[in-house]
C-alpha cells in the first residue's frame, strides 16, 4: 500500500501507469502473489463468496431502484410492476431477495469457520472486530430492505423492531419518533429506510476493504492454527486460490440459482404479498430466517428492555470474544473439548432459529430461555475456563509438516508433535 511501484513492468503502458499510480503492482502483490497458507480448506472460500454476493446485491439493487417508488401509496405496486412489466425484473428482484439470504448463509458459515479455527485470536482481533461491524451493517441493511416492498410483514416487522427502542429509559419514545419521522411507521419511515438501504451497502464495501486490509497484515489463519513460519508453508494466491475460490463460487451459485429459479419465495413469507395495512395485524409477525435466533433471544427475556439488551449483547459478546477465549491454541482440531462445545453452540444457534419462528408461548418460551442462557454461558463462562483446564493436542511444528503428514510423506510428525507439546498447552 506504499506510494511507490514495487514491480518493474516490461509493458511501457503498464509501467507508465504503475509508476504514477501503483494500482497494478498493488493488485499483483495483494491479490496475485500474496503468500497464502497452502493448507486452506473450502471453508476459506466463503470470504470470496461474500465479496461476490456484496457485488450481486449492489448491482441488482441499483437496477431495482430504477423502477421502485419509495412512497407508501406506490411502493407495493411498484414492486409488482418490477415483477410483471420490467424486462427480467422478476429475475433481478428474486436475485436480490434470495441474494440477501445467501449472503447471510455465507456470512454465518464464515463466522463459524472463524470460531472453529480460532481466527479471531491474536494477531487477528481487529480483523474479527471489523467483521462484527460488517455483520451489524448487513443486518441493518437487510432489515430496512425488507420494509421497502411495503407488504404486511414489511410494515409490521418495522413496527415491532422500531418499537423496541421505546424500551430505552427516558429517551426511548423520543428515539422511536425520531426513527419513524412521525408518530407511526409511515411515509417518512419508508423514505429514510430506502435512502439508508441504498447507502449502507457502499459503507459495507468500504468496511470490507478495511477487513481485507486487516487480513493482509498478518495473512490468513489456516486449519492448523499454526502461523506461517517459512515460505515453504505458503503458495501464491493466484492460481491456487483463485481456482479454488472460483470452483466454490460456481457450486454456491448452483444452489443460489436453484432457489432463484425454482423456489424463489421459499425463504420469504407469504404475508408480504399482501399490501401493508396498519389496521390489520398478522397473526404471527416473524422476521426473515436469518434474524430468527436473535428474535428468539429477544423474546426469551420476560422484560422488554432486558430482551433488547440480551439481543444486542448476543452480538456484543462477539466483539470481546478474542479476550474471552483464553486458550493459546487456535484451531479446534487440537482442542478436543472446545470442539465439542463448538458443535453444541452450532446446535444451540439452530435451535434458537427454530424457536424464533414459533409463537412465544409454553414450552417454546422455556426452551428459548434455556438456549439463550447456554449461548451466553458458552462465551462468558465455558470459553474462559476451557483455556485454563483443557488439555490440548500437540501442534504440528509447521503447516508444511502437517500437510506432509496427511499425505503420508512426513515421518517426523510424532517427534515434532512431542517437541511442540509445551507450546500446545492452553
Ligand atoms: C460482507 C461480509 C464479509 C466479507 C465480504 C468478508 C471477506 C473476507 C475475505 C475475502 C476473507 C479472506 C478469505 C477467507 O478467509 O474466507 C475474510 C477473512 C476473515 N473474515 Fe471476513 N468477510 C465478511 C464478513 C465477516 C464477518 C461478519 C466476520 C466475523 C464476525 C468475519 C471475520 C473474518 C476473519 C476472522 C477472517 C480471517 C480468517 C482466517 O484467515 O482464518 N468476516 N473475510
CSV table of C-alpha atoms and ligand atoms in Angstrom, one decimal:
chain,number,residue,atom,x,y,z
A,1,UNK,CA,0.0,0.0,0.0
A,2,UNK,CA,3.1,2.3,-0.1
A,3,UNK,CA,3.2,5.2,-2.5
A,4,UNK,CA,5.6,3.6,-5.0
A,5,UNK,CA,5.6,0.9,-7.5
A,6,UNK,CA,7.3,-2.3,-6.3
A,7,UNK,CA,7.3,-4.2,-9.5
A,8,UNK,CA,9.2,-3.4,-12.7
A,9,UNK,CA,6.9,-4.0,-15.7
A,10,UNK,CA,8.2,-4.5,-19.3
A,11,UNK,CA,5.0,-3.2,-20.9
A,12,UNK,CA,5.6,0.5,-21.3
A,13,UNK,CA,1.9,1.5,-20.8
A,14,UNK,CA,1.6,-0.6,-17.7
A,15,UNK,CA,4.9,0.8,-16.4
A,16,UNK,CA,3.7,4.3,-17.2
A,17,UNK,CA,0.5,3.9,-15.2
A,18,UNK,CA,2.1,2.0,-12.3
A,19,UNK,CA,4.9,4.4,-11.7
A,20,UNK,CA,2.3,7.2,-11.4
A,21,UNK,CA,-0.4,5.2,-9.6
A,22,UNK,CA,0.9,1.8,-8.4
A,23,UNK,CA,-2.6,0.2,-8.6
A,24,UNK,CA,-1.4,-2.6,-10.8
A,25,UNK,CA,1.6,-3.6,-8.6
A,26,UNK,CA,-0.6,-3.3,-5.5
A,27,UNK,CA,-3.1,-5.7,-7.0
A,28,UNK,CA,-0.4,-8.0,-8.1
A,29,UNK,CA,1.2,-8.1,-4.6
A,30,UNK,CA,-2.1,-8.3,-2.7
A,31,UNK,CA,-4.3,-10.4,-4.9
A,32,UNK,CA,-2.0,-12.5,-7.2
A,33,UNK,CA,1.4,-13.2,-5.5
A,34,UNK,CA,0.0,-12.9,-2.0
A,35,UNK,CA,1.6,-15.7,0.1
A,36,UNK,CA,-1.3,-17.8,1.3
A,37,UNK,CA,-1.1,-20.9,3.6
A,38,UNK,CA,-1.1,-24.0,1.4
A,39,UNK,CA,-3.5,-26.0,3.6
A,40,UNK,CA,-6.6,-23.8,3.4
A,41,UNK,CA,-9.8,-25.9,3.1
A,42,UNK,CA,-13.1,-25.0,1.4
A,43,UNK,CA,-14.2,-23.0,4.5
A,44,UNK,CA,-11.7,-20.4,3.4
A,45,UNK,CA,-13.6,-19.8,0.2
A,46,UNK,CA,-16.5,-18.0,1.8
A,47,UNK,CA,-14.8,-14.7,2.0
A,48,UNK,CA,-14.6,-14.7,-1.8
A,49,UNK,CA,-18.2,-15.8,-2.0
A,50,UNK,CA,-19.2,-13.0,0.3
A,51,UNK,CA,-17.4,-10.4,-1.8
A,52,UNK,CA,-19.2,-11.7,-4.9
A,53,UNK,CA,-22.6,-11.5,-3.1
A,54,UNK,CA,-22.0,-8.0,-2.0
A,55,UNK,CA,-21.4,-7.1,-5.6
A,56,UNK,CA,-24.6,-9.0,-6.7
A,57,UNK,CA,-26.6,-7.2,-4.1
A,58,UNK,CA,-25.3,-3.8,-5.2
A,59,UNK,CA,-25.8,-4.4,-8.9
A,60,UNK,CA,-29.3,-5.9,-8.7
A,61,UNK,CA,-30.2,-3.3,-6.0
A,62,UNK,CA,-29.3,-0.4,-8.3
A,63,UNK,CA,-31.4,-1.8,-11.1
A,64,UNK,CA,-34.4,-2.3,-8.8
A,65,UNK,CA,-34.0,1.3,-7.5
A,66,UNK,CA,-34.5,2.5,-11.1
A,67,UNK,CA,-38.1,1.1,-11.1
A,68,UNK,CA,-39.0,1.2,-7.4
A,69,UNK,CA,-41.0,4.0,-5.8
A,70,UNK,CA,-40.4,4.8,-2.1
A,71,UNK,CA,-43.9,6.0,-1.3
A,72,UNK,CA,-46.4,4.2,0.9
A,73,UNK,CA,-49.1,4.6,-1.8
A,74,UNK,CA,-47.0,3.3,-4.6
A,75,UNK,CA,-44.2,1.0,-3.2
A,76,UNK,CA,-46.1,-2.3,-3.2
A,77,UNK,CA,-47.4,-1.7,-6.8
A,78,UNK,CA,-44.0,-0.6,-8.0
A,79,UNK,CA,-42.6,-3.9,-6.9
A,80,UNK,CA,-45.4,-5.7,-8.7
A,81,UNK,CA,-44.6,-3.6,-11.7
A,82,UNK,CA,-40.9,-4.7,-11.5
A,83,UNK,CA,-42.1,-8.4,-11.3
A,84,UNK,CA,-44.6,-8.2,-14.2
A,85,UNK,CA,-43.6,-5.3,-16.6
A,86,UNK,CA,-39.9,-4.6,-16.3
A,87,UNK,CA,-37.8,-6.8,-18.6
A,88,UNK,CA,-36.3,-9.5,-16.4
A,89,UNK,CA,-37.5,-7.6,-13.4
A,90,UNK,CA,-38.6,-10.8,-11.8
A,91,UNK,CA,-35.0,-12.2,-12.1
A,92,UNK,CA,-33.4,-9.0,-10.7
A,93,UNK,CA,-35.9,-9.0,-7.8
A,94,UNK,CA,-35.6,-12.7,-7.0
A,95,UNK,CA,-31.8,-12.5,-7.2
A,96,UNK,CA,-31.8,-9.5,-4.8
A,97,UNK,CA,-34.2,-11.1,-2.3
A,98,UNK,CA,-32.6,-14.5,-2.3
A,99,UNK,CA,-29.2,-12.9,-2.6
A,100,UNK,CA,-29.8,-11.4,0.8
A,101,UNK,CA,-30.5,-14.9,2.2
A,102,UNK,CA,-27.4,-16.4,0.6
A,103,UNK,CA,-25.3,-13.5,1.8
A,104,UNK,CA,-26.4,-14.5,5.3
A,105,UNK,CA,-25.8,-18.2,4.8
A,106,UNK,CA,-22.3,-17.4,3.6
A,107,UNK,CA,-21.6,-15.0,6.4
A,108,UNK,CA,-22.8,-17.4,9.1
A,109,UNK,CA,-20.5,-20.2,7.7
A,110,UNK,CA,-17.7,-17.6,7.5
A,111,UNK,CA,-18.2,-16.7,11.2
A,112,UNK,CA,-18.5,-20.3,12.4
A,113,UNK,CA,-15.3,-21.1,10.4
A,114,UNK,CA,-13.6,-18.3,12.4
A,115,UNK,CA,-15.0,-19.7,15.6
A,116,UNK,CA,-13.8,-23.2,14.9
A,117,UNK,CA,-10.3,-22.3,13.8
A,118,UNK,CA,-9.8,-19.5,16.3
A,119,UNK,CA,-9.3,-17.0,13.6
A,120,UNK,CA,-10.3,-14.2,16.0
A,121,UNK,CA,-7.3,-14.6,18.2
A,122,UNK,CA,-4.1,-12.5,18.1
A,123,UNK,CA,-2.9,-11.1,15.8
A,124,UNK,CA,-6.4,-11.1,14.0
A,125,UNK,CA,-8.5,-9.5,16.7
A,126,UNK,CA,-9.2,-6.3,14.8
A,127,UNK,CA,-9.9,-8.2,11.6
A,128,UNK,CA,-12.6,-10.1,13.6
A,129,UNK,CA,-14.0,-7.0,15.2
A,130,UNK,CA,-14.3,-5.3,11.8
A,131,UNK,CA,-16.1,-8.5,10.8
A,132,UNK,CA,-18.6,-8.0,13.6
A,133,UNK,CA,-19.2,-4.4,12.4
A,134,UNK,CA,-19.8,-5.8,8.9
A,135,UNK,CA,-22.4,-8.2,10.4
A,136,UNK,CA,-24.2,-5.3,12.1
A,137,UNK,CA,-24.3,-3.2,8.9
A,138,UNK,CA,-25.5,-6.3,7.0
A,139,UNK,CA,-28.3,-6.7,9.5
A,140,UNK,CA,-29.4,-3.1,9.4
A,141,UNK,CA,-29.3,-3.1,5.6
A,142,UNK,CA,-31.4,-6.3,5.3
A,143,UNK,CA,-33.9,-5.1,7.9
A,144,UNK,CA,-34.5,-1.9,6.0
A,145,UNK,CA,-34.6,-3.6,2.7
A,146,UNK,CA,-37.4,-5.9,3.8
A,147,UNK,CA,-39.5,-2.9,4.7
A,148,UNK,CA,-39.3,-1.5,1.1
A,149,UNK,CA,-41.9,-3.7,-0.7
A,150,UNK,CA,-44.4,-2.4,1.9
A,151,UNK,CA,-46.2,-5.7,2.4
A,152,UNK,CA,-47.8,-6.8,5.7
A,153,UNK,CA,-44.6,-8.2,7.1
A,154,UNK,CA,-42.6,-5.2,6.0
A,155,UNK,CA,-44.9,-2.9,7.9
A,156,UNK,CA,-45.4,-5.0,11.0
A,157,UNK,CA,-41.8,-6.1,11.1
A,158,UNK,CA,-40.7,-2.4,11.0
A,159,UNK,CA,-43.3,-1.6,13.7
A,160,UNK,CA,-42.2,-4.3,16.1
A,161,UNK,CA,-38.5,-3.7,15.7
A,162,UNK,CA,-38.5,0.1,15.8
A,163,UNK,CA,-40.8,-0.1,18.8
A,164,UNK,CA,-38.1,-2.0,20.7
A,165,UNK,CA,-36.2,1.3,21.1
A,166,UNK,CA,-39.1,2.6,23.2
A,167,UNK,CA,-37.8,0.3,26.0
A,168,UNK,CA,-34.8,2.6,26.5
A,169,UNK,CA,-35.4,4.5,29.7
A,170,UNK,CA,-36.3,8.3,29.4
A,171,UNK,CA,-35.2,8.8,25.8
A,172,UNK,CA,-36.8,5.7,24.3
A,173,UNK,CA,-40.1,7.2,23.0
A,174,UNK,CA,-38.3,10.2,21.5
A,175,UNK,CA,-35.8,7.9,19.7
A,176,UNK,CA,-38.7,5.9,18.2
A,177,UNK,CA,-40.5,9.1,16.9
A,178,UNK,CA,-37.2,10.2,15.5
A,179,UNK,CA,-36.6,6.9,13.7
A,180,UNK,CA,-40.2,7.0,12.3
A,181,UNK,CA,-40.1,10.6,11.3
A,182,UNK,CA,-43.6,10.9,12.7
A,183,UNK,CA,-45.9,9.2,15.2
A,184,UNK,CA,-46.1,5.8,13.5
A,185,UNK,CA,-44.3,3.8,10.8
A,186,UNK,CA,-45.3,5.8,7.6
A,187,UNK,CA,-44.1,7.5,4.5
A,188,UNK,CA,-41.1,9.3,6.1
A,189,UNK,CA,-40.0,6.0,7.6
A,190,UNK,CA,-40.2,4.3,4.2
A,191,UNK,CA,-38.3,7.1,2.6
A,192,UNK,CA,-35.4,7.2,5.1
A,193,UNK,CA,-35.2,3.4,5.0
A,194,UNK,CA,-34.9,3.5,1.2
A,195,UNK,CA,-32.2,6.2,1.5
A,196,UNK,CA,-30.2,4.2,4.1
A,197,UNK,CA,-30.8,0.9,2.4
A,198,UNK,CA,-29.2,2.4,-0.8
A,199,UNK,CA,-26.3,4.0,1.2
A,200,UNK,CA,-25.3,1.2,3.6
A,201,UNK,CA,-24.0,-1.4,1.0
A,202,UNK,CA,-21.4,1.2,-0.1
A,203,UNK,CA,-20.4,1.7,3.5
A,204,UNK,CA,-20.2,-2.0,3.8
A,205,UNK,CA,-17.9,-2.1,0.7
A,206,UNK,CA,-15.6,0.3,2.5
A,207,UNK,CA,-15.6,-1.7,5.7
A,208,UNK,CA,-14.9,-4.9,3.7
A,209,UNK,CA,-11.9,-3.1,2.2
A,210,UNK,CA,-10.6,-2.5,5.8
A,211,UNK,CA,-11.5,-6.1,6.6
A,212,UNK,CA,-9.3,-7.4,3.8
A,213,UNK,CA,-6.6,-4.9,4.6
A,214,UNK,CA,-6.5,-6.1,8.2
A,215,UNK,CA,-6.4,-9.6,6.9
A,216,UNK,CA,-3.4,-8.9,4.7
A,217,UNK,CA,-1.2,-7.6,7.5
A,218,UNK,CA,-1.0,-10.9,9.5
A,219,UNK,CA,-2.1,-13.1,6.5
A,220,UNK,CA,-4.6,-15.9,6.7
A,221,UNK,CA,-5.0,-18.2,9.6
A,222,UNK,CA,-5.3,-21.9,8.5
A,223,UNK,CA,-6.8,-25.2,9.7
A,224,UNK,CA,-3.9,-26.0,12.0
A,225,UNK,CA,-3.9,-22.5,13.6
A,226,UNK,CA,-0.1,-22.7,13.5
A,227,UNK,CA,1.3,-19.4,11.9
A,228,UNK,CA,3.3,-19.4,8.7
A,229,UNK,CA,6.9,-20.0,9.6
A,230,UNK,CA,8.7,-20.1,6.3
A,231,UNK,CA,7.9,-19.6,2.6
A,232,UNK,CA,7.5,-23.4,2.3
A,233,UNK,CA,4.2,-23.0,4.2
A,234,UNK,CA,2.6,-20.8,1.5
A,235,UNK,CA,1.6,-20.8,-2.1
A,236,UNK,CA,0.8,-17.7,-4.2
A,237,UNK,CA,-2.9,-16.7,-4.1
A,238,UNK,CA,-3.1,-17.0,-7.9
A,239,UNK,CA,-3.6,-19.5,-9.4
A,240,UNK,CA,-4.1,-21.8,-6.4
A,241,UNK,CA,-6.8,-20.0,-4.5
A,242,UNK,CA,-8.3,-18.1,-7.5
A,243,UNK,CA,-9.1,-21.5,-8.9
A,244,UNK,CA,-10.3,-23.0,-5.6
A,245,UNK,CA,-12.4,-19.9,-4.8
A,246,UNK,CA,-13.8,-20.0,-8.4
A,247,UNK,CA,-14.9,-23.6,-8.1
A,248,UNK,CA,-16.5,-23.0,-4.7
A,249,UNK,CA,-18.3,-19.9,-6.1
A,250,UNK,CA,-19.6,-22.0,-9.0
A,251,UNK,CA,-21.0,-24.6,-6.7
A,252,UNK,CA,-22.6,-22.0,-4.4
A,253,UNK,CA,-24.1,-20.2,-7.4
A,254,UNK,CA,-25.8,-23.5,-8.4
A,255,UNK,CA,-27.6,-23.6,-5.1
A,256,UNK,CA,-28.4,-19.9,-5.4
A,257,UNK,CA,-29.8,-20.5,-8.9
A,258,UNK,CA,-31.9,-23.4,-7.7
A,259,UNK,CA,-33.7,-21.0,-5.3
A,260,UNK,CA,-33.9,-18.1,-7.7
A,261,UNK,CA,-35.4,-20.2,-10.5
A,262,UNK,CA,-37.3,-23.0,-8.8
A,263,UNK,CA,-38.3,-21.8,-5.3
A,264,UNK,CA,-37.9,-18.0,-5.3
A,265,UNK,CA,-40.4,-17.4,-2.5
A,266,UNK,CA,-39.4,-20.4,-0.3
A,267,UNK,CA,-37.4,-18.3,2.1
A,268,UNK,CA,-39.9,-15.4,2.2
A,269,UNK,CA,-43.2,-15.0,4.0
A,270,UNK,CA,-46.5,-15.2,2.1
A,271,UNK,CA,-47.9,-12.3,4.1
A,272,UNK,CA,-45.5,-9.9,2.3
A,273,UNK,CA,-47.6,-10.4,-0.8
A,274,UNK,CA,-50.4,-8.6,1.0
A,275,UNK,CA,-50.2,-4.8,0.9
A,276,UNK,CA,-49.3,-3.2,4.2
A,277,UNK,CA,-52.4,-2.5,6.3
A,278,UNK,CA,-51.9,-0.6,9.6
A,279,UNK,CA,-55.4,-1.7,10.7
A,280,UNK,CA,-54.8,-5.5,10.4
A,281,UNK,CA,-52.1,-7.2,12.5
A,282,UNK,CA,-50.9,-10.5,11.0
A,283,UNK,CA,-51.4,-13.5,13.4
A,284,UNK,CA,-47.6,-14.1,13.6
A,285,UNK,CA,-45.1,-11.4,13.0
A,286,UNK,CA,-41.8,-13.2,12.1
A,287,UNK,CA,-38.6,-11.8,10.7
A,288,UNK,CA,-36.6,-13.3,7.9
A,289,UNK,CA,-34.9,-16.6,8.8
A,290,UNK,CA,-31.5,-15.0,9.3
A,291,UNK,CA,-32.8,-12.9,12.2
A,292,UNK,CA,-34.7,-15.8,13.9
A,293,UNK,CA,-32.0,-16.7,16.5
A,294,UNK,CA,-31.8,-13.1,17.6
A,295,UNK,CA,-35.6,-12.8,17.7
A,296,UNK,CA,-35.7,-15.9,19.9
A,297,UNK,CA,-33.2,-14.3,22.3
A,298,UNK,CA,-35.2,-11.0,22.3
A,299,UNK,CA,-38.4,-12.9,23.3
A,300,UNK,CA,-36.8,-15.2,25.7
A,301,UNK,CA,-36.4,-12.5,28.3
A,302,UNK,CA,-39.8,-11.6,30.0
A,303,UNK,CA,-38.8,-7.9,30.2
A,304,UNK,CA,-38.8,-5.7,27.1
A,305,UNK,CA,-35.7,-3.7,27.9
A,306,UNK,CA,-34.0,-6.9,29.1
A,307,UNK,CA,-34.8,-8.6,25.8
A,308,UNK,CA,-33.4,-5.7,23.8
A,309,UNK,CA,-30.2,-5.7,25.8
A,310,UNK,CA,-29.9,-9.5,25.5
A,311,UNK,CA,-30.4,-9.4,21.8
A,312,UNK,CA,-27.7,-6.7,21.3
A,313,UNK,CA,-25.4,-8.4,23.8
A,314,UNK,CA,-25.6,-11.6,21.8
A,315,UNK,CA,-23.6,-9.8,19.1
A,316,UNK,CA,-21.7,-7.6,21.5
A,317,UNK,CA,-20.2,-10.6,23.1
A,318,UNK,CA,-18.6,-11.4,19.7
A,319,UNK,CA,-16.7,-8.1,20.0
A,320,UNK,CA,-14.9,-9.2,23.1
A,321,UNK,CA,-14.5,-12.8,22.1
A,322,UNK,CA,-10.8,-12.5,21.4
A,323,UNK,CA,-10.3,-11.8,25.1
A,324,UNK,CA,-12.8,-14.3,26.4
A,325,UNK,CA,-11.1,-17.3,24.8
A,326,UNK,CA,-8.0,-17.7,26.9
A,327,UNK,CA,-6.6,-20.8,25.1
A,328,UNK,CA,-3.3,-20.2,23.3
A,329,UNK,CA,-4.2,-22.9,20.8
A,330,UNK,CA,-6.3,-21.6,17.9
A,331,UNK,CA,-7.7,-24.5,15.9
A,332,UNK,CA,-10.4,-26.7,17.3
A,333,UNK,CA,-8.6,-29.6,15.6
A,334,UNK,CA,-6.2,-29.6,18.6
A,335,UNK,CA,-8.8,-28.7,21.2
A,336,UNK,CA,-10.8,-31.9,21.9
A,337,UNK,CA,-13.1,-30.2,24.5
A,338,UNK,CA,-13.6,-27.0,22.7
A,339,UNK,CA,-14.5,-28.9,19.5
A,340,UNK,CA,-17.5,-30.5,21.3
A,341,UNK,CA,-18.6,-27.2,22.8
A,342,UNK,CA,-18.3,-25.6,19.4
A,343,UNK,CA,-20.8,-28.2,17.9
A,344,UNK,CA,-23.1,-27.7,20.9
A,345,UNK,CA,-23.1,-24.0,20.1
A,346,UNK,CA,-23.9,-24.6,16.5
A,347,UNK,CA,-26.9,-26.8,17.6
A,348,UNK,CA,-28.0,-24.1,20.1
A,349,UNK,CA,-28.0,-21.4,17.4
A,350,UNK,CA,-30.0,-23.6,15.1
A,351,UNK,CA,-32.4,-24.4,17.9
A,352,UNK,CA,-32.8,-20.7,18.7
A,353,UNK,CA,-33.6,-20.1,15.0
A,354,UNK,CA,-36.3,-22.8,15.2
A,355,UNK,CA,-37.7,-21.2,18.3
A,356,UNK,CA,-37.7,-17.7,16.8
A,357,UNK,CA,-40.2,-18.9,14.3
A,358,UNK,CA,-42.5,-20.4,16.9
A,359,UNK,CA,-45.2,-18.4,18.9
A,360,UNK,CA,-43.8,-17.1,22.2
A,361,UNK,CA,-45.8,-19.4,24.4
A,362,UNK,CA,-45.5,-22.5,26.7
A,363,UNK,CA,-42.6,-24.9,26.1
A,364,UNK,CA,-41.1,-22.7,23.3
A,365,UNK,CA,-40.5,-19.9,25.7
A,366,UNK,CA,-38.9,-22.2,28.2
A,367,UNK,CA,-36.7,-23.8,25.5
A,368,UNK,CA,-35.7,-20.3,24.3
A,369,UNK,CA,-34.7,-19.3,27.8
A,370,UNK,CA,-32.5,-22.4,28.2
A,371,UNK,CA,-30.8,-22.0,24.9
A,372,UNK,CA,-30.3,-18.2,25.4
A,373,UNK,CA,-28.7,-18.9,28.8
A,374,UNK,CA,-26.5,-21.5,27.2
A,375,UNK,CA,-25.5,-19.1,24.4
A,376,UNK,CA,-24.1,-16.6,26.9
A,377,UNK,CA,-22.7,-19.3,29.1
A,378,UNK,CA,-20.6,-20.6,26.1
A,379,UNK,CA,-18.9,-17.3,25.6
A,380,UNK,CA,-18.8,-15.9,29.1
A,381,UNK,CA,-18.0,-19.0,31.2
A,382,UNK,CA,-17.1,-22.0,29.1
A,383,UNK,CA,-14.5,-20.4,26.9
A,384,UNK,CA,-12.6,-18.6,29.6
A,385,UNK,CA,-12.5,-21.8,31.7
A,386,UNK,CA,-11.6,-24.1,28.8
A,387,UNK,CA,-8.4,-22.1,28.2
A,388,UNK,CA,-7.3,-23.0,31.7
A,389,UNK,CA,-8.4,-26.6,32.1
A,390,UNK,CA,-8.4,-28.1,28.6
A,391,UNK,CA,-5.5,-30.4,27.6
A,392,UNK,CA,-4.8,-29.6,24.0
A,393,UNK,CA,-3.3,-32.0,21.5
A,394,UNK,CA,0.3,-31.5,20.3
A,395,UNK,CA,0.5,-29.0,17.4
A,396,UNK,CA,2.5,-29.7,14.3
A,397,UNK,CA,5.8,-27.9,14.0
A,398,UNK,CA,4.7,-26.2,10.9
A,399,UNK,CA,2.0,-26.0,8.2
A,400,UNK,CA,4.3,-27.9,5.8
A,401,UNK,CA,4.8,-30.7,8.2
A,402,UNK,CA,1.1,-31.2,8.9
A,403,UNK,CA,0.4,-31.2,5.1
A,404,UNK,CA,3.2,-33.8,4.5
A,405,UNK,CA,2.0,-35.9,7.5
A,406,UNK,CA,-1.5,-36.1,5.9
A,407,UNK,CA,-0.2,-37.1,2.5
A,408,UNK,CA,1.9,-39.8,4.2
A,409,UNK,CA,5.1,-38.1,3.4
A,410,UNK,CA,6.2,-36.9,6.8
A,411,UNK,CA,7.7,-39.5,9.2
A,412,UNK,CA,8.7,-36.9,11.7
A,413,UNK,CA,5.2,-35.9,12.9
A,414,UNK,CA,5.2,-37.7,16.2
A,415,UNK,CA,8.6,-36.4,17.1
A,416,UNK,CA,7.8,-32.9,16.0
A,417,UNK,CA,4.4,-33.1,17.8
A,418,UNK,CA,6.2,-34.0,21.0
A,419,UNK,CA,8.7,-31.2,20.5
A,420,UNK,CA,5.9,-28.7,20.2
A,421,UNK,CA,3.8,-30.1,23.1
A,422,UNK,CA,4.6,-27.4,25.7
A,423,UNK,CA,3.5,-24.7,23.2
A,424,UNK,CA,0.2,-26.5,22.8
A,425,UNK,CA,-0.8,-26.4,26.4
A,426,UNK,CA,-3.8,-24.0,26.6
B,1,LIG,C1,-19.6,-8.7,3.7
B,1,LIG,C2,-19.2,-9.6,4.5
B,1,LIG,C3,-17.7,-10.1,4.5
B,1,LIG,C4,-16.8,-10.2,3.5
B,1,LIG,C5,-17.0,-9.8,2.1
B,1,LIG,C6,-15.6,-10.8,4.1
B,1,LIG,C7,-14.5,-11.1,3.4
B,1,LIG,C8,-13.4,-11.8,3.8
B,1,LIG,C9,-12.4,-12.3,3.0
B,1,LIG,C10,-12.3,-12.2,1.5
B,1,LIG,C11,-11.5,-13.0,3.8
B,1,LIG,C12,-10.3,-13.9,3.4
B,1,LIG,C13,-10.8,-15.2,2.8
B,1,LIG,C14,-11.4,-16.1,3.9
B,1,LIG,O1,-10.8,-16.3,5.0
B,1,LIG,O2,-12.6,-16.6,3.7
B,1,LIG,C15,-12.0,-12.9,5.2
B,1,LIG,C16,-11.4,-13.4,6.3
B,1,LIG,C17,-11.9,-13.3,7.6
B,1,LIG,N1,-13.1,-12.8,7.9
B,1,LIG,FE1,-14.5,-11.9,6.7
B,1,LIG,N2,-15.8,-11.1,5.4
B,1,LIG,C18,-17.1,-10.7,5.8
B,1,LIG,C19,-17.7,-10.8,7.0
B,1,LIG,C20,-17.1,-11.2,8.2
B,1,LIG,C21,-17.7,-11.3,9.4
B,1,LIG,C22,-19.1,-10.9,9.8
B,1,LIG,C23,-16.7,-11.8,10.3
B,1,LIG,C24,-16.8,-12.0,11.8
B,1,LIG,C25,-17.7,-11.6,12.6
B,1,LIG,C26,-15.5,-12.0,9.5
B,1,LIG,C27,-14.3,-12.5,10.1
B,1,LIG,C28,-13.2,-12.9,9.3
B,1,LIG,C29,-12.0,-13.4,9.8
B,1,LIG,C30,-11.7,-13.7,11.3
B,1,LIG,C31,-11.2,-13.7,8.7
B,1,LIG,C32,-9.8,-14.3,8.8
B,1,LIG,C33,-9.9,-15.8,8.6
B,1,LIG,C34,-8.7,-16.6,8.5
B,1,LIG,O3,-7.7,-16.2,7.9
B,1,LIG,O4,-8.7,-17.6,9.2
B,1,LIG,N3,-15.8,-11.7,8.2
B,1,LIG,N4,-13.2,-12.2,5.1
